[in-house]
Every structure is written in C-alpha cells, then in structure tokens.
Amino acid sequence: MTTAPQSLRLRLYPDPVLRTRASEVVSIDDDLRARVKRMFEIMYQHRGIGLAAPQVGVSERVFVVNLTGDRRQPGEELVFINPEIRDPRGECVEEEGCLSFPDVRLDVARPELVRIEATDLEGDRFSIDADGWLARCVQHELDHLDGVLFVARVPMQSRLSIRERLQDLERAYGES
Ligand code: NI
C-alpha cells in the first residue's frame, strides 16, 4: 500500500470502499505506522472513538480506538491489526453512530462480551477480553473491515426511519 498519509481523508457513505472486504496486513512497517498516526488524527478531528482503515479509503485490516476520544490521552490509544473476534457472549442494545454516517444514530444489538485478538504496531499478537463500550466498538470497527455497515445490523423499520438521511448522503456523494 503506497497511499501517502496526508492524502487520507474521511470517506462517507455511500463510498464503495466502505462495502469492500479489506485485505490482511502483510508487513508492519513505517508506512503503516504513518497511516495509523493519520487515522488517529482524522478520528480526533471528527470527534470519534474508533476508526477503521476503509473509512479513510485504505482497504486493509486495521482499526484504531481511543474510547476517551481525547487526543490528550494517547495512553488510551489502541491499534488492532488483522483482528479476530472470538467467544461472543450475551447480547445488548445500545445506540451507535459512525463517522461515515454523519448525524445517523441507531440502536444496534450486539454480543455483550467478546475476546478480540490482534497484532499491535510492534508486530506482537495480543488479546483483550472486552465488555461495555470496548466490546461494542471493536465489533463495529471489525465489521468495517468486512465491508459491513451498522445500518445493515438493524431491523428494516429502523432502516426506514433513516432513509431520507441516507438519500441526502447519497446525493451529496454524487455531487462530490
Ligand atoms: Ni463506523
């Protein structure tokens, strides 16, 4: 992947990159570290707590999280490379948003507890038993790597309730 970090920008629905299954990362190098740094910048700029590489136009299996959403707390930053989710348990419904869908909020049902395994920027494999917002966030972001959007995770009735907003986004994308 040779994309210059500075050229990365937030991609909005219905950009087709958001519906594409992302490729495994094969090398953890300075280029990847630069892209990850840029992803955090874009995430903070748009006041998010998680961002997946396809959301900045890069179809690779990487996402970043900082549940505080606060750039002054870099110790809370997490990077997940080639992540996998195991042992989903329970279920809970919470309201979610997504930076690729400005002004869309939807109640989404997801497993309450998951184990997430991934590689970090040093190339080491790690795993976290996640609950609460971390569990929800990693599931939302991992969906992005599979080209699955949160609007596809809700009942038809909820989808109908945001139809006009989606049409607005489609129109704006067509004009961009
Ligand atoms: Ni999202």
Short mmCIF file of C-alpha atoms and ligand atoms in Angstrom, two decimals:
data_model
loop_
_atom_site.label_atom_id
_atom_site.label_comp_id
_atom_site.label_asym_id
_atom_site.label_seq_id
_atom_site.Cartn_x
_atom_site.Cartn_y
_atom_site.Cartn_z
CA MET A 1 0.00 0.00 0.00
CA THR A 2 1.64 3.24 -1.10
CA THR A 3 -1.04 5.75 -0.12
CA ALA A 4 0.54 8.92 1.27
CA PRO A 5 -0.80 9.50 4.79
CA GLN A 6 -1.57 13.15 4.08
CA SER A 7 -3.89 12.18 1.21
CA LEU A 8 -6.08 10.11 3.54
CA ARG A 9 -9.45 11.62 4.33
CA LEU A 10 -12.69 10.50 5.90
CA ARG A 11 -14.90 8.55 3.48
CA LEU A 12 -18.64 8.91 3.83
CA TYR A 13 -21.50 6.60 2.86
CA PRO A 14 -22.03 5.51 0.07
CA ASP A 15 -18.33 5.42 -0.87
CA PRO A 16 -17.82 1.88 -2.27
CA VAL A 17 -14.61 1.37 -0.26
CA LEU A 18 -16.89 1.08 2.80
CA ARG A 19 -18.54 -2.02 1.28
CA THR A 20 -15.29 -3.73 0.33
CA ARG A 21 -13.73 -6.52 2.36
CA ALA A 22 -10.30 -5.29 3.42
CA SER A 23 -7.07 -7.27 2.88
CA GLU A 24 -4.82 -8.74 5.57
CA VAL A 25 -1.83 -6.60 6.54
CA VAL A 26 1.36 -8.39 5.47
CA SER A 27 4.04 -6.02 6.74
CA ILE A 28 4.11 -3.77 9.75
CA ASP A 29 6.42 -1.01 8.61
CA ASP A 30 6.90 2.76 8.83
CA ASP A 31 4.31 3.34 6.10
CA LEU A 32 1.69 1.52 8.16
CA ARG A 33 2.72 3.41 11.31
CA ALA A 34 2.32 6.70 9.41
CA ARG A 35 -1.14 5.69 8.17
CA VAL A 36 -2.18 4.73 11.70
CA LYS A 37 -0.97 8.08 13.03
CA ARG A 38 -3.03 9.84 10.37
CA MET A 39 -6.07 7.70 11.23
CA PHE A 40 -5.90 8.86 14.85
CA GLU A 41 -5.68 12.49 13.68
CA ILE A 42 -8.74 12.10 11.46
CA MET A 43 -10.63 10.28 14.22
CA TYR A 44 -9.98 13.06 16.76
CA GLN A 45 -10.74 15.76 14.22
CA HIS A 46 -14.20 14.26 13.68
CA ARG A 47 -14.74 13.50 17.38
CA GLY A 48 -14.83 9.73 17.05
CA ILE A 49 -13.74 6.95 19.40
CA GLY A 50 -12.91 4.39 16.71
CA LEU A 51 -11.95 4.42 13.03
CA ALA A 52 -11.28 1.64 10.53
CA ALA A 53 -8.84 1.93 7.60
CA PRO A 54 -11.56 1.61 4.91
CA GLN A 55 -13.10 4.77 6.41
CA VAL A 56 -10.04 6.68 5.20
CA GLY A 57 -10.02 4.88 1.85
CA VAL A 58 -7.45 2.21 2.67
CA SER A 59 -8.70 -1.34 2.25
CA GLU A 60 -6.52 -3.05 4.86
CA ARG A 61 -7.40 -4.85 8.08
CA VAL A 62 -6.54 -2.16 10.64
CA PHE A 63 -8.60 -0.12 13.05
CA VAL A 64 -7.82 2.31 15.85
CA VAL A 65 -9.69 3.06 19.07
CA ASN A 66 -9.47 5.62 21.85
CA LEU A 67 -12.59 5.34 23.96
CA THR A 68 -11.90 8.71 25.58
CA GLY A 69 -11.95 10.38 22.14
CA ASP A 70 -9.35 12.73 23.63
CA ARG A 71 -6.04 13.30 21.81
CA ARG A 72 -4.52 14.41 25.12
CA GLN A 73 -4.86 10.83 26.34
CA PRO A 74 -2.60 8.95 23.93
CA GLY A 75 -2.10 6.25 26.58
CA GLU A 76 -5.67 5.13 25.78
CA GLU A 77 -4.91 4.57 22.09
CA LEU A 78 -5.32 1.02 20.81
CA VAL A 79 -4.31 -0.27 17.37
CA PHE A 80 -5.73 -3.54 16.04
CA ILE A 81 -4.05 -5.15 13.02
CA ASN A 82 -5.53 -8.30 11.42
CA PRO A 83 -8.04 -8.56 14.29
CA GLU A 84 -10.31 -11.51 15.01
CA ILE A 85 -13.23 -11.78 17.38
CA ARG A 86 -13.77 -14.92 19.48
CA ASP A 87 -16.25 -16.15 22.07
CA PRO A 88 -19.10 -13.67 21.59
CA ARG A 89 -21.45 -13.90 24.58
CA GLY A 90 -24.68 -12.26 25.70
CA GLU A 91 -26.48 -9.54 23.86
CA CYS A 92 -27.14 -5.86 24.47
CA VAL A 93 -28.65 -2.99 22.56
CA GLU A 94 -27.01 0.43 22.53
CA GLU A 95 -27.18 3.49 20.35
CA GLU A 96 -24.33 3.72 17.84
CA GLY A 97 -23.06 6.29 15.42
CA CYS A 98 -20.41 6.06 12.71
CA LEU A 99 -18.13 8.78 11.34
CA SER A 100 -19.01 7.65 7.80
CA PHE A 101 -22.70 8.40 8.54
CA PRO A 102 -22.85 11.94 9.97
CA ASP A 103 -25.98 12.57 12.06
CA VAL A 104 -27.19 8.97 11.98
CA ARG A 105 -27.82 7.23 15.32
CA LEU A 106 -29.28 3.73 15.55
CA ASP A 107 -29.94 1.18 18.27
CA VAL A 108 -27.85 -1.87 17.40
CA ALA A 109 -27.96 -5.29 19.10
CA ARG A 110 -24.58 -6.97 19.52
CA PRO A 111 -22.95 -9.57 21.76
CA GLU A 112 -22.11 -8.00 25.11
CA LEU A 113 -18.74 -9.68 25.67
CA VAL A 114 -16.11 -10.69 23.14
CA ARG A 115 -12.46 -11.63 23.08
CA ILE A 116 -10.54 -9.65 20.48
CA GLU A 117 -7.21 -10.90 19.19
CA ALA A 118 -4.99 -8.72 17.02
CA THR A 119 -1.44 -7.71 16.20
CA ASP A 120 -0.03 -4.43 17.54
CA LEU A 121 2.32 -1.95 15.82
CA GLU A 122 5.35 -3.81 17.18
CA GLY A 123 4.15 -6.97 15.43
CA ASP A 124 3.12 -8.74 18.65
CA ARG A 125 -0.11 -10.66 18.89
CA PHE A 126 -2.32 -9.71 21.87
CA SER A 127 -5.82 -10.41 23.12
CA ILE A 128 -8.31 -8.46 25.22
CA ASP A 129 -11.46 -9.68 26.92
CA ALA A 130 -13.72 -6.77 26.10
CA ASP A 131 -17.01 -5.66 27.58
CA GLY A 132 -19.02 -2.44 27.58
CA TRP A 133 -18.09 0.19 25.01
CA LEU A 134 -14.84 -1.50 24.05
CA ALA A 135 -16.71 -4.69 23.09
CA ARG A 136 -19.20 -2.68 21.07
CA CYS A 137 -16.58 -0.52 19.43
CA VAL A 138 -14.31 -3.38 18.32
CA GLN A 139 -17.29 -5.22 16.83
CA HIS A 140 -18.41 -2.11 14.93
CA GLU A 141 -14.88 -1.49 13.62
CA LEU A 142 -14.26 -5.12 12.70
CA ASP A 143 -17.48 -5.04 10.69
CA HIS A 144 -15.95 -2.18 8.66
CA LEU A 145 -13.05 -4.47 7.70
CA ASP A 146 -15.59 -6.92 6.29
CA GLY A 147 -17.46 -4.19 4.41
CA VAL A 148 -20.43 -4.47 6.80
CA LEU A 149 -22.04 -1.19 7.86
CA PHE A 150 -24.01 -0.66 11.06
CA VAL A 151 -27.11 0.30 9.10
CA ALA A 152 -27.19 -3.33 7.93
CA ARG A 153 -27.29 -4.55 11.55
CA VAL A 154 -30.67 -3.04 12.42
CA PRO A 155 -34.26 -4.12 11.71
CA MET A 156 -35.91 -2.93 8.50
CA GLN A 157 -38.06 -0.49 10.47
CA SER A 158 -35.01 1.34 11.86
CA ARG A 159 -33.51 1.45 8.39
CA LEU A 160 -36.67 3.02 7.04
CA SER A 161 -36.50 5.68 9.76
CA ILE A 162 -33.17 6.97 8.38
CA ARG A 163 -33.98 6.55 4.70
CA GLU A 164 -34.15 10.27 3.99
CA ARG A 165 -30.86 10.93 5.73
CA LEU A 166 -29.21 8.19 3.64
CA GLN A 167 -30.66 9.71 0.48
CA ASP A 168 -29.16 13.07 1.48
CA LEU A 169 -25.76 11.43 1.87
CA GLU A 170 -26.13 9.65 -1.49
CA ARG A 171 -26.96 12.94 -3.18
CA ALA A 172 -24.02 14.73 -1.54
CA TYR A 173 -21.67 11.90 -2.56
CA GLY A 174 -22.93 12.08 -6.15
CA GLU A 175 -22.13 15.79 -6.22
CA SER A 176 -18.68 15.46 -4.66
NI NI B 1 -18.22 3.18 11.78
#
